[in-house]
Coordinates of C-alpha atoms in Angstrom, one line a residue:
M29 CA -23.2 -41.7 -7.9
S30 CA -22.4 -42.9 -11.4
S31 CA -24.3 -42.4 -14.7
N32 CA -23.9 -43.0 -18.4
A33 CA -25.8 -39.7 -19.2
T34 CA -23.9 -36.8 -20.6
R35 CA -24.7 -33.1 -20.8
R36 CA -23.1 -31.1 -23.6
M37 CA -22.4 -27.6 -22.5
T38 CA -19.8 -24.8 -22.6
G39 CA -17.4 -24.3 -19.7
G40 CA -19.3 -21.1 -19.0
Q41 CA -22.5 -23.1 -18.7
A42 CA -20.9 -25.6 -16.3
L43 CA -19.6 -22.8 -14.1
A44 CA -23.1 -21.2 -13.9
E45 CA -24.8 -24.6 -13.3
M46 CA -22.5 -25.4 -10.4
L47 CA -23.2 -21.9 -8.8
K48 CA -26.9 -22.6 -9.1
L49 CA -26.5 -26.0 -7.5
H50 CA -24.6 -24.2 -4.6
E51 CA -27.6 -21.9 -4.2
A52 CA -25.2 -19.0 -4.6
G53 CA -25.8 -15.4 -5.5
P54 CA -26.0 -12.6 -5.9
M55 CA -22.8 -12.2 -7.9
F56 CA -21.2 -8.9 -8.6
G57 CA -19.1 -8.2 -11.6
M58 CA -18.4 -6.6 -15.0
G59 CA -18.3 -8.8 -18.1
G60 CA -15.8 -9.2 -20.9
F61 CA -15.4 -11.5 -23.9
Q62 CA -13.7 -14.3 -22.0
L63 CA -16.6 -15.0 -19.6
L64 CA -19.4 -14.1 -22.1
P65 CA -20.8 -17.8 -22.2
F66 CA -20.9 -17.7 -18.3
Y67 CA -22.9 -14.5 -18.4
E68 CA -25.3 -16.0 -20.9
A69 CA -25.7 -19.1 -18.7
C70 CA -26.4 -17.0 -15.7
R71 CA -29.2 -15.3 -17.6
A72 CA -30.6 -18.6 -18.8
L73 CA -30.4 -20.4 -15.5
G74 CA -31.7 -17.5 -13.4
V75 CA -28.4 -17.1 -11.4
Q76 CA -28.6 -13.6 -9.9
H77 CA -25.8 -11.5 -11.3
M78 CA -25.4 -7.7 -10.6
L79 CA -23.5 -5.5 -12.9
I80 CA -21.1 -3.4 -10.8
N81 CA -19.4 -0.2 -11.9
D82 CA -16.0 -1.0 -10.4
E83 CA -14.7 -4.5 -9.6
R84 CA -13.1 -3.4 -6.3
C85 CA -16.6 -2.3 -5.3
G86 CA -18.0 -5.6 -6.4
A87 CA -15.6 -7.4 -4.1
F88 CA -16.5 -5.1 -1.2
A89 CA -20.2 -5.8 -1.9
A90 CA -19.5 -9.6 -1.9
D91 CA -17.6 -9.3 1.3
A92 CA -20.4 -7.4 3.1
Y93 CA -23.0 -10.0 1.8
A94 CA -20.7 -12.8 3.2
R95 CA -20.5 -11.1 6.6
V96 CA -24.3 -10.9 7.1
T97 CA -25.1 -14.3 5.7
N98 CA -22.0 -16.4 6.2
K99 CA -22.6 -17.6 2.6
P100 CA -19.7 -17.2 0.2
G101 CA -19.8 -13.8 -1.6
L102 CA -19.4 -14.0 -5.3
V103 CA -17.5 -11.7 -7.6
D104 CA -16.1 -11.9 -11.1
G105 CA -13.7 -9.9 -13.3
T106 CA -12.6 -10.0 -16.9
L107 CA -9.1 -10.5 -18.2
G108 CA -6.6 -7.9 -17.2
P109 CA -7.9 -4.8 -15.4
G110 CA -11.1 -6.5 -14.3
A111 CA -9.1 -9.2 -12.5
T112 CA -6.4 -6.8 -11.0
N113 CA -9.1 -4.4 -9.8
L114 CA -10.2 -7.2 -7.5
A115 CA -7.0 -7.1 -5.4
T116 CA -8.0 -4.8 -2.6
G117 CA -11.4 -6.5 -2.1
L118 CA -9.8 -9.9 -2.0
A119 CA -7.2 -8.8 0.5
E120 CA -10.0 -7.5 2.7
A121 CA -11.8 -10.8 2.6
F122 CA -8.6 -12.8 3.1
N123 CA -7.4 -10.9 6.1
A124 CA -10.9 -10.9 7.6
G125 CA -11.7 -14.6 7.0
M126 CA -14.7 -14.0 4.8
P127 CA -15.8 -16.8 2.5
M128 CA -15.7 -15.7 -1.1
V129 CA -15.5 -17.2 -4.6
A130 CA -14.0 -15.0 -7.3
I131 CA -14.0 -16.0 -11.0
I132 CA -11.8 -14.2 -13.4
G133 CA -11.4 -14.6 -17.2
D134 CA -8.0 -15.5 -18.6
A135 CA -6.3 -15.5 -21.9
N136 CA -7.0 -18.0 -24.6
R137 CA -4.4 -20.7 -24.0
T138 CA -3.6 -21.2 -27.7
H139 CA -2.3 -17.6 -27.9
A140 CA -1.3 -16.8 -24.3
W141 CA 1.8 -14.7 -23.9
K142 CA 1.7 -13.5 -27.5
N143 CA 0.8 -10.0 -26.5
M144 CA -2.9 -10.8 -26.1
T145 CA -5.1 -7.8 -25.4
Q146 CA -5.2 -6.9 -21.7
E147 CA -3.0 -10.0 -20.8
A148 CA -1.0 -9.7 -17.6
R149 CA 0.4 -11.9 -14.8
Q150 CA -3.0 -11.5 -13.1
F151 CA -2.9 -15.0 -11.5
D152 CA 0.4 -14.3 -9.9
V153 CA -0.8 -10.9 -8.7
L154 CA -3.9 -12.3 -7.0
R155 CA -2.5 -15.5 -5.7
P156 CA -1.0 -14.2 -2.4
L157 CA -4.4 -12.5 -1.6
V158 CA -6.6 -15.6 -1.6
K159 CA -6.8 -18.7 0.4
E160 CA -6.5 -20.8 -2.7
A161 CA -6.0 -20.1 -6.4
I162 CA -7.3 -22.6 -9.1
R163 CA -6.7 -22.2 -12.8
V164 CA -9.0 -24.4 -14.9
E165 CA -6.8 -26.4 -17.4
V166 CA -9.2 -29.2 -18.2
I167 CA -12.8 -28.3 -18.9
S168 CA -14.2 -31.6 -17.5
R169 CA -12.9 -30.6 -14.1
I170 CA -15.0 -27.5 -13.7
P171 CA -17.6 -29.2 -11.4
E172 CA -14.8 -30.5 -9.2
H173 CA -13.1 -27.1 -9.1
L174 CA -16.3 -25.3 -8.0
R175 CA -16.9 -27.9 -5.2
R176 CA -13.3 -27.4 -4.1
A177 CA -13.7 -23.6 -4.1
F178 CA -16.8 -23.7 -1.8
A179 CA -15.2 -26.2 0.5
V180 CA -12.0 -24.1 0.9
A181 CA -13.9 -20.9 1.2
T182 CA -16.2 -22.0 4.0
S183 CA -13.9 -24.3 6.1
G184 CA -11.3 -23.6 8.7
R185 CA -10.7 -19.9 8.7
P186 CA -12.9 -19.0 5.7
G187 CA -11.5 -16.9 2.9
P188 CA -11.6 -16.1 -0.8
V189 CA -10.9 -18.6 -3.5
L190 CA -9.8 -17.6 -7.0
I191 CA -10.9 -19.5 -10.1
A192 CA -9.2 -18.5 -13.3
V193 CA -11.0 -19.5 -16.4
P194 CA -9.2 -19.3 -19.8
E195 CA -11.2 -18.0 -22.7
D196 CA -11.1 -21.3 -24.6
I197 CA -12.3 -23.2 -21.5
A198 CA -15.3 -20.8 -21.0
H199 CA -16.2 -20.9 -24.7
G200 CA -15.3 -24.5 -25.3
E201 CA -17.9 -27.3 -25.3
H202 CA -17.7 -30.6 -23.6
D203 CA -19.8 -33.7 -22.9
F204 CA -19.9 -33.6 -19.2
D205 CA -20.8 -36.6 -17.1
A206 CA -24.2 -35.6 -15.6
A207 CA -23.2 -37.4 -12.3
D208 CA -20.5 -34.8 -11.8
F209 CA -23.0 -32.0 -11.1
W210 CA -23.5 -32.4 -7.3
V211 CA -22.7 -30.3 -4.3
D212 CA -21.7 -31.0 -0.7
P213 CA -24.4 -29.3 1.4
G214 CA -22.0 -29.0 4.3
T215 CA -19.9 -26.4 2.4
L216 CA -22.7 -24.0 1.4
R217 CA -21.9 -21.6 4.2
A218 CA -19.4 -21.0 6.9
Q219 CA -18.6 -22.4 9.4
A220 CA -18.1 -25.7 7.5
R221 CA -16.4 -28.7 9.0
R222 CA -16.5 -27.6 12.7
M223 CA -13.8 -29.1 14.8
R224 CA -13.3 -29.2 18.6
P225 CA -10.2 -28.6 20.7
D226 CA -8.0 -31.4 22.2
P227 CA -9.6 -32.6 25.5
Q228 CA -6.4 -32.2 27.4
D229 CA -6.1 -28.6 26.3
L230 CA -9.7 -28.0 27.2
A231 CA -9.2 -29.4 30.7
R232 CA -6.2 -27.1 31.3
A233 CA -8.4 -24.2 30.3
V234 CA -11.3 -25.3 32.5
A235 CA -9.0 -25.4 35.5
I236 CA -7.7 -21.9 35.0
L237 CA -11.2 -20.5 34.4
A238 CA -12.7 -22.3 37.4
K239 CA -10.5 -20.6 39.9
A240 CA -10.4 -17.2 38.2
E241 CA -12.0 -14.4 40.3
R242 CA -11.8 -11.6 37.6
P243 CA -12.0 -13.4 34.2
M244 CA -12.8 -11.7 30.9
V245 CA -13.7 -12.8 27.4
L246 CA -12.1 -10.9 24.5
A247 CA -14.2 -11.6 21.4
G248 CA -13.2 -11.1 17.8
G249 CA -14.9 -11.4 14.5
G250 CA -14.4 -15.2 14.6
V251 CA -17.4 -15.3 16.9
H252 CA -19.6 -14.1 14.1
I253 CA -18.1 -16.4 11.5
S254 CA -18.8 -19.4 13.8
E255 CA -22.2 -18.0 14.7
A256 CA -21.2 -18.4 18.3
Q257 CA -22.8 -15.2 19.7
D258 CA -25.8 -17.0 21.4
A259 CA -23.5 -19.7 22.9
L260 CA -21.1 -17.0 24.1
T261 CA -23.9 -14.9 25.7
R262 CA -25.2 -18.0 27.6
F263 CA -21.7 -18.9 28.7
A264 CA -20.9 -15.4 30.0
E265 CA -24.2 -15.3 31.9
A266 CA -23.8 -18.8 33.4
Q267 CA -20.2 -18.1 34.5
G268 CA -20.3 -14.5 35.4
I269 CA -17.7 -13.3 32.9
P270 CA -17.7 -9.8 31.2
V271 CA -17.2 -9.7 27.5
A272 CA -15.3 -7.1 25.5
H273 CA -15.0 -7.1 21.8
T274 CA -12.9 -5.9 18.8
M275 CA -14.3 -3.8 16.0
S276 CA -15.2 -6.9 14.1
G277 CA -16.4 -8.7 17.2
K278 CA -19.0 -6.1 18.1
G279 CA -22.3 -8.0 18.7
A280 CA -20.6 -11.0 20.1
I281 CA -22.8 -10.1 23.0
A282 CA -25.4 -7.3 22.8
C283 CA -23.7 -4.0 23.5
T284 CA -26.7 -3.2 25.8
H285 CA -26.1 -6.4 27.9
A286 CA -25.0 -5.9 31.5
L287 CA -21.9 -7.9 30.8
S288 CA -20.8 -6.0 27.8
A289 CA -17.6 -4.1 28.4
G290 CA -17.6 -2.6 24.9
V291 CA -14.7 -2.4 22.4
F292 CA -11.1 -3.0 23.6
G293 CA -7.8 -2.0 22.1
R294 CA -6.9 1.2 20.5
Y295 CA -10.5 2.5 21.1
S296 CA -12.0 1.6 24.5
R297 CA -14.8 2.6 26.8
I298 CA -14.1 0.7 29.9
A299 CA -12.7 -2.5 28.6
N300 CA -8.9 -1.7 28.6
D301 CA -9.1 -0.9 32.4
L302 CA -10.9 -4.2 33.1
V303 CA -8.3 -6.0 31.1
A304 CA -5.6 -4.6 33.3
Q305 CA -7.5 -5.8 36.4
S306 CA -8.4 -9.3 35.1
D307 CA -6.7 -12.5 36.4
C308 CA -7.7 -14.6 33.4
L309 CA -8.3 -13.7 29.7
L310 CA -10.3 -16.0 27.3
V311 CA -9.7 -14.7 23.7
V312 CA -12.2 -16.1 21.3
G313 CA -11.9 -15.8 17.5
C314 CA -9.5 -12.8 17.6
K315 CA -6.2 -12.5 16.0
L316 CA -4.8 -10.1 18.7
G317 CA -3.4 -7.7 16.1
E318 CA -2.2 -4.2 16.4
I319 CA -5.5 -2.4 16.8
A320 CA -6.9 -4.9 19.4
T321 CA -3.8 -4.9 21.5
K322 CA -2.8 -1.1 21.2
R323 CA 0.3 -2.1 19.2
F324 CA 0.9 -5.2 21.4
T325 CA 1.0 -3.4 24.7
L326 CA -2.5 -4.1 26.2
M327 CA -2.2 -7.7 27.5
P328 CA -1.1 -7.6 31.2
A329 CA 2.0 -9.6 32.0
G330 CA 1.6 -12.7 34.1
V331 CA -2.1 -13.1 33.5
P332 CA -3.1 -16.5 32.1
L333 CA -4.4 -16.2 28.5
I334 CA -6.5 -18.8 26.8
H335 CA -6.7 -18.4 23.1
V336 CA -9.5 -20.0 21.0
D337 CA -8.8 -20.0 17.3
V338 CA -9.6 -22.3 14.4
L339 CA -6.2 -21.6 12.8
P340 CA -3.5 -23.3 14.9
E341 CA -0.7 -21.1 13.5
E342 CA -2.5 -17.9 14.6
I343 CA -2.1 -18.8 18.3
G344 CA 1.0 -17.3 19.8
R345 CA 1.7 -15.3 16.7
T346 CA 1.5 -11.9 18.5
T347 CA 0.9 -12.6 22.1
R348 CA 2.1 -15.2 24.6
T349 CA -0.6 -17.9 25.1
D350 CA -0.9 -20.2 28.1
V351 CA -3.5 -22.5 26.7
A352 CA -4.2 -23.0 23.0
L353 CA -7.7 -24.2 22.2
V354 CA -7.7 -25.0 18.5
G355 CA -11.2 -25.3 17.2
D356 CA -14.4 -23.8 16.1
A357 CA -15.4 -20.9 18.4
R358 CA -19.0 -22.1 18.9
A359 CA -18.0 -25.7 19.4
T360 CA -15.3 -24.7 21.9
I361 CA -17.6 -22.3 23.9
E362 CA -20.2 -25.2 24.1
D363 CA -17.5 -27.6 25.4
L364 CA -16.2 -25.1 28.0
A365 CA -19.8 -24.5 29.1
E366 CA -20.4 -28.2 29.5
A367 CA -17.3 -28.7 31.6
L368 CA -18.1 -25.7 33.8
R369 CA -21.8 -26.2 33.9
D370 CA -22.1 -26.1 37.7
G371 CA -21.2 -22.3 37.9
G372 CA -23.6 -21.0 40.5
K373 CA -20.9 -20.5 43.1
R374 CA -18.5 -18.9 40.6
V375 CA -21.3 -16.5 39.5
A376 CA -21.9 -15.5 43.2
A377 CA -18.2 -15.0 43.8
R378 CA -17.8 -12.9 40.7
A379 CA -20.9 -10.8 41.4
G380 CA -18.9 -7.8 42.4
W381 CA -16.6 -8.0 39.4
C382 CA -19.5 -8.2 37.0
A383 CA -21.3 -5.3 38.8
E384 CA -18.4 -3.1 37.9
V385 CA -19.3 -3.4 34.2
P386 CA -22.7 -1.6 34.1
K387 CA -21.4 0.8 36.8
R388 CA -18.4 1.9 34.8
M389 CA -20.3 1.8 31.6
A390 CA -22.9 4.3 33.1
E391 CA -20.0 6.6 34.1
W392 CA -18.6 6.4 30.6
R393 CA -21.9 7.2 29.0
A394 CA -22.2 10.2 31.3
G395 CA -18.8 11.4 30.1
A396 CA -19.7 10.7 26.5
R397 CA -23.0 12.6 26.6
E398 CA -21.3 15.8 25.5
R399 CA -20.6 14.2 22.1
L400 CA -23.7 11.9 21.9
E401 CA -26.0 14.8 22.5
S402 CA -23.9 17.6 21.1
V403 CA -25.8 20.6 19.7
E404 CA -22.8 22.1 18.1
S405 CA -22.6 23.1 14.4
P406 CA -21.0 21.9 12.3
I407 CA -22.2 18.6 13.7
N408 CA -20.3 16.5 16.1
V409 CA -20.0 12.9 14.6
G410 CA -20.8 11.6 18.1
R411 CA -24.3 13.2 17.8
L412 CA -24.9 11.2 14.7
L413 CA -24.0 8.0 16.5
G414 CA -26.2 9.0 19.4
E415 CA -29.2 9.4 17.1
L416 CA -28.5 6.1 15.3
N417 CA -28.5 4.3 18.7
K418 CA -32.0 5.8 19.2
V419 CA -33.7 5.2 15.8
M420 CA -32.1 2.1 14.3
P421 CA -34.3 -1.0 14.7
E422 CA -33.0 -3.9 16.7
D423 CA -32.4 -6.0 13.7
A424 CA -30.8 -3.3 11.6
V425 CA -27.2 -3.5 10.4
L426 CA -24.7 -0.6 10.5
V427 CA -22.0 -0.8 7.9
A428 CA -18.8 1.2 8.5
D429 CA -16.2 2.3 5.9
G430 CA -12.5 2.3 6.8
G431 CA -11.0 5.2 8.8
F432 CA -13.2 7.5 10.9
A433 CA -16.5 5.6 10.2
A434 CA -15.2 2.4 11.7
H435 CA -13.5 4.2 14.6
W436 CA -16.6 6.3 15.6
G437 CA -18.9 3.3 15.0
A438 CA -16.9 0.9 17.0
L439 CA -16.6 3.2 20.0
F440 CA -20.1 4.7 20.1
F441 CA -22.6 2.4 18.3
D442 CA -24.6 -0.1 20.3
T443 CA -25.9 -3.3 18.9
K444 CA -29.2 -4.1 20.7
R445 CA -29.0 -7.9 20.3
A446 CA -26.2 -10.4 19.7
G447 CA -25.2 -11.0 16.1
R448 CA -23.5 -9.2 13.2
G449 CA -25.2 -5.9 13.6
F450 CA -22.0 -3.9 12.8
V451 CA -20.0 -4.5 9.6
A452 CA -16.7 -2.9 9.3
D453 CA -14.0 -3.7 6.7
R454 CA -11.2 -4.3 9.3
G455 CA -9.4 -7.0 7.4
F456 CA -7.7 -4.4 5.2
A457 CA -9.5 -1.2 6.5
S458 CA -9.7 0.1 2.9
I459 CA -11.5 3.4 2.3
G460 CA -14.4 3.2 -0.2
Y461 CA -16.3 0.3 1.4
G462 CA -19.3 2.2 2.7
V463 CA -21.5 2.3 -0.4
P464 CA -20.7 -1.1 -1.8
G465 CA -20.8 -2.6 1.7
G466 CA -24.2 -1.1 2.2
I467 CA -25.3 -2.7 -1.1
G468 CA -24.0 -6.2 -0.2
A469 CA -25.4 -6.1 3.4
Q470 CA -28.8 -4.9 2.2
L471 CA -29.1 -7.6 -0.3
G472 CA -27.9 -10.1 2.2
V473 CA -30.3 -9.3 5.0
G474 CA -33.3 -8.7 2.6
K475 CA -35.9 -6.0 2.3
G476 CA -37.4 -6.7 5.7
R477 CA -34.4 -5.4 7.5
R478 CA -32.7 -2.0 7.3
V479 CA -29.1 -1.2 6.6
V480 CA -27.3 2.0 7.3
S481 CA -23.8 2.7 6.1
L482 CA -21.3 5.3 7.4
T483 CA -18.6 6.8 5.1
G484 CA -16.6 9.9 4.8
D485 CA -16.7 12.3 1.8
G486 CA -13.4 10.7 0.6
G487 CA -14.8 7.3 0.8
F488 CA -18.0 8.4 -1.0
N489 CA -16.0 10.0 -3.8
M490 CA -14.3 6.6 -4.4
S491 CA -17.5 4.7 -4.8
M492 CA -20.5 7.1 -5.5
G493 CA -21.0 5.5 -8.9
E494 CA -22.3 2.4 -7.1
L495 CA -25.4 4.3 -6.1
E496 CA -26.5 3.5 -9.7
T497 CA -25.8 -0.1 -8.9
A498 CA -27.8 0.1 -5.6
R499 CA -30.8 1.7 -7.4
R500 CA -30.8 -0.9 -10.1
A501 CA -30.5 -3.8 -7.6
G502 CA -33.1 -2.5 -5.3
A503 CA -30.7 -2.1 -2.4
A504 CA -32.5 0.8 -0.6
F505 CA -30.0 1.3 2.2
V506 CA -29.3 4.6 4.0
C507 CA -25.8 6.1 3.5
C508 CA -24.5 8.7 6.0
I509 CA -21.6 10.8 4.7
F510 CA -19.3 12.5 7.2
N511 CA -18.8 15.6 5.1
N512 CA -15.8 17.5 6.6
A513 CA -14.3 18.5 3.2
A514 CA -11.2 16.5 4.0
S515 CA -9.5 13.2 4.2
G516 CA -10.3 13.6 7.9
Y517 CA -8.2 10.8 9.4
V518 CA -5.1 11.9 7.6
K519 CA -5.7 15.5 8.5
A520 CA -6.2 14.7 12.1
L521 CA -3.0 12.7 12.2
Q522 CA -1.1 15.5 10.5
H523 CA -2.5 17.9 13.1
A524 CA -1.4 15.6 15.9
V525 CA 2.1 14.9 14.6
Y526 CA 3.1 18.2 12.9
G527 CA 0.8 20.8 14.6
A528 CA -1.9 23.2 13.5
G529 CA -1.8 24.4 10.0
N530 CA 0.6 21.9 8.7
Y531 CA -1.6 19.9 6.3
Q532 CA -0.6 18.3 3.0
S533 CA -3.0 16.7 0.4
S534 CA -5.7 16.2 3.0
D535 CA -8.4 18.8 2.0
L536 CA -11.2 18.2 -0.4
V537 CA -13.5 20.6 -2.3
E538 CA -16.8 21.2 -0.6
I539 CA -19.6 19.3 -2.5
D540 CA -23.4 19.0 -1.9
Y541 CA -23.6 15.3 -2.0
A542 CA -27.4 15.3 -1.5
A543 CA -27.7 17.2 -4.8
V544 CA -25.4 14.7 -6.4
T545 CA -27.6 11.9 -5.0
R546 CA -30.8 13.4 -6.3
A547 CA -29.3 13.8 -9.8
M548 CA -28.6 10.0 -9.7
G549 CA -32.3 9.3 -9.0
C550 CA -31.9 8.5 -5.3
H551 CA -33.1 10.4 -2.2
G552 CA -30.6 13.0 -0.9
I553 CA -30.9 15.0 2.3
R554 CA -28.3 17.6 3.4
V555 CA -28.1 18.0 7.2
T556 CA -26.4 21.0 8.8
D557 CA -28.4 21.2 12.0
P558 CA -27.9 18.5 14.6
E559 CA -31.5 18.9 15.7
K560 CA -32.6 17.7 12.3
L561 CA -30.6 14.5 12.3
A562 CA -33.2 12.2 13.9
G563 CA -35.9 13.3 11.4
A564 CA -33.5 12.8 8.5
L565 CA -32.5 9.3 9.7
R566 CA -36.2 8.3 10.2
E567 CA -37.0 9.7 6.7
G568 CA -34.2 7.6 5.2
L569 CA -35.2 4.4 7.1
E570 CA -38.8 4.8 5.9
N571 CA -37.7 5.1 2.3
T572 CA -37.5 1.6 0.9
D573 CA -37.9 2.6 -2.7
T574 CA -34.5 4.0 -3.4
P575 CA -31.1 4.4 -1.6
T576 CA -31.0 7.4 0.7
V577 CA -27.9 9.6 1.2
L578 CA -27.6 11.9 4.2
D579 CA -25.0 14.5 3.5
I580 CA -24.1 15.4 7.1
V581 CA -21.8 18.5 7.5
V582 CA -19.5 17.6 10.4
T583 CA -16.8 19.4 12.2
R584 CA -14.0 20.8 10.1
D585 CA -11.6 21.2 13.1
P586 CA -8.9 18.6 12.7
A587 CA -8.2 18.9 16.5
R588 CA -11.7 17.4 17.2
M589 CA -12.1 14.8 14.4
L590 CA -10.9 11.8 16.4
P591 CA -13.5 9.8 18.4
A592 CA -11.5 9.1 21.4
A593 CA -8.9 11.9 21.7
D594 CA -8.8 15.6 21.6
N595 CA -5.9 16.8 19.5
R596 CA -5.7 20.0 21.4
T597 CA -4.2 18.1 24.4
L598 CA -2.9 15.0 22.6
K599 CA 0.9 14.5 23.0
V600 CA 2.6 12.5 20.3
Q601 CA 6.0 10.9 20.8
K602 CA 8.4 10.3 17.8
G603 CA 7.6 7.1 16.1
D604 CA 4.3 6.6 17.9
R605 CA 0.9 6.0 16.3
P606 CA -1.4 7.5 18.9
V607 CA -4.8 6.6 17.3

């Protein structure tokens, strides 16, 4: 497209115009002088922007929004501390493969490195934490740079892209060529630019899968990025293959499905035992990192492993791979399904293997009933997850903070349908994700669906100021706080490694968070009786006017804080990380 027409606008206006054309938003950020024209343009153009109280939380909210929509999350930060505060959230998105575009203000180039206020080597700080870093040096290239940012953010393994905008670029004016303001519709969301594996590699994988008697699928978060959950469910049913998942892969197949073996790795219901008995492992969209492999000890020797990943260099990085299928997860599963389409005989031959899954799962549930239905007080966290499984709607989303929230949620929460119904910040596993993650997820799924987030009192302390953001943004999610008056994961580890009573810097002051919540104009409920959990959860889910916080007083015993181990009997070897 070519045109002689020009559009005179500031660099900030050009940025906002390109975001609007990309159908992007909401954006989370806190303004400063460098990006002032950009903020004014967002107002004038109707680009949705949310003032955040802390830039790290803004990045977390953008990350959660990206997880439930597969559209790039948007965040901005001003020069200096605004930019550097984004570091943890960008690292989360980078490690997790979440599409994101982050815009930061930069110093006026005329006076840069002359002790400008708040100036720092912020670009160098953030560059290793993003998929690509772009510094705008020529104002006329802003449309090109924004297109590039969305293309990089949504293709291959998605990730965050950083755009640094100097003050003089944002405030400066330019006669832009009107023809430059266009977008590539294929890059508006992940997964962009799908690719398929090499046919020869596919044929080798098909041959192994066809003769396997006890195959298993190990699904990671890449299944959700690729939106491969429905294709995977159909494939598993058509071939008679059980499916286990990582924390991020929960929902790759509905947890209530007869072929769902639950989470595998450091936390496991029945999956790890099935992995040990399998004769073929098909790994889909999973990095096979420390948690998923129990520090690289889970995968059985001599069992063929087929690894599907969109990033070639990820295959073989941690675990020996027999067949590498480099490609998009959904496209690859569809190709495997087509090549193995006559699977009736295989399903019949694997009937006994598949029947083990619901049988063993029922046995696990019977053993877990003590925690899922516990009447003890202070409340057992397992009881909360048991009630959530009962009362959360099928299309609801559970957001889990780092630490205990993710661990308990991964082991005990059941998604009732395939899809991203469980959002956990497992890329970086940072504490403090629960509240901003709840905001981003609620804005992403819309008011017609409910979002519940889990966080500890430590995590809530880090981000409680964002309740004001949630109230202002109309993000009426439900936040459940595990109130154990401690940094519980650390205290449980100290108990396991050093013994009872040997705790350092892991205790918190007891706080009534329900009262704090009410003082902030939100709905707060303090729960000390496990029999009142269900009613409190329903009350929160029914409240769509303001955020609701459930301050749940849970066990204070560090020997009983871990979801899958009792520290009273746990034996820890020197140098070992048991949980």
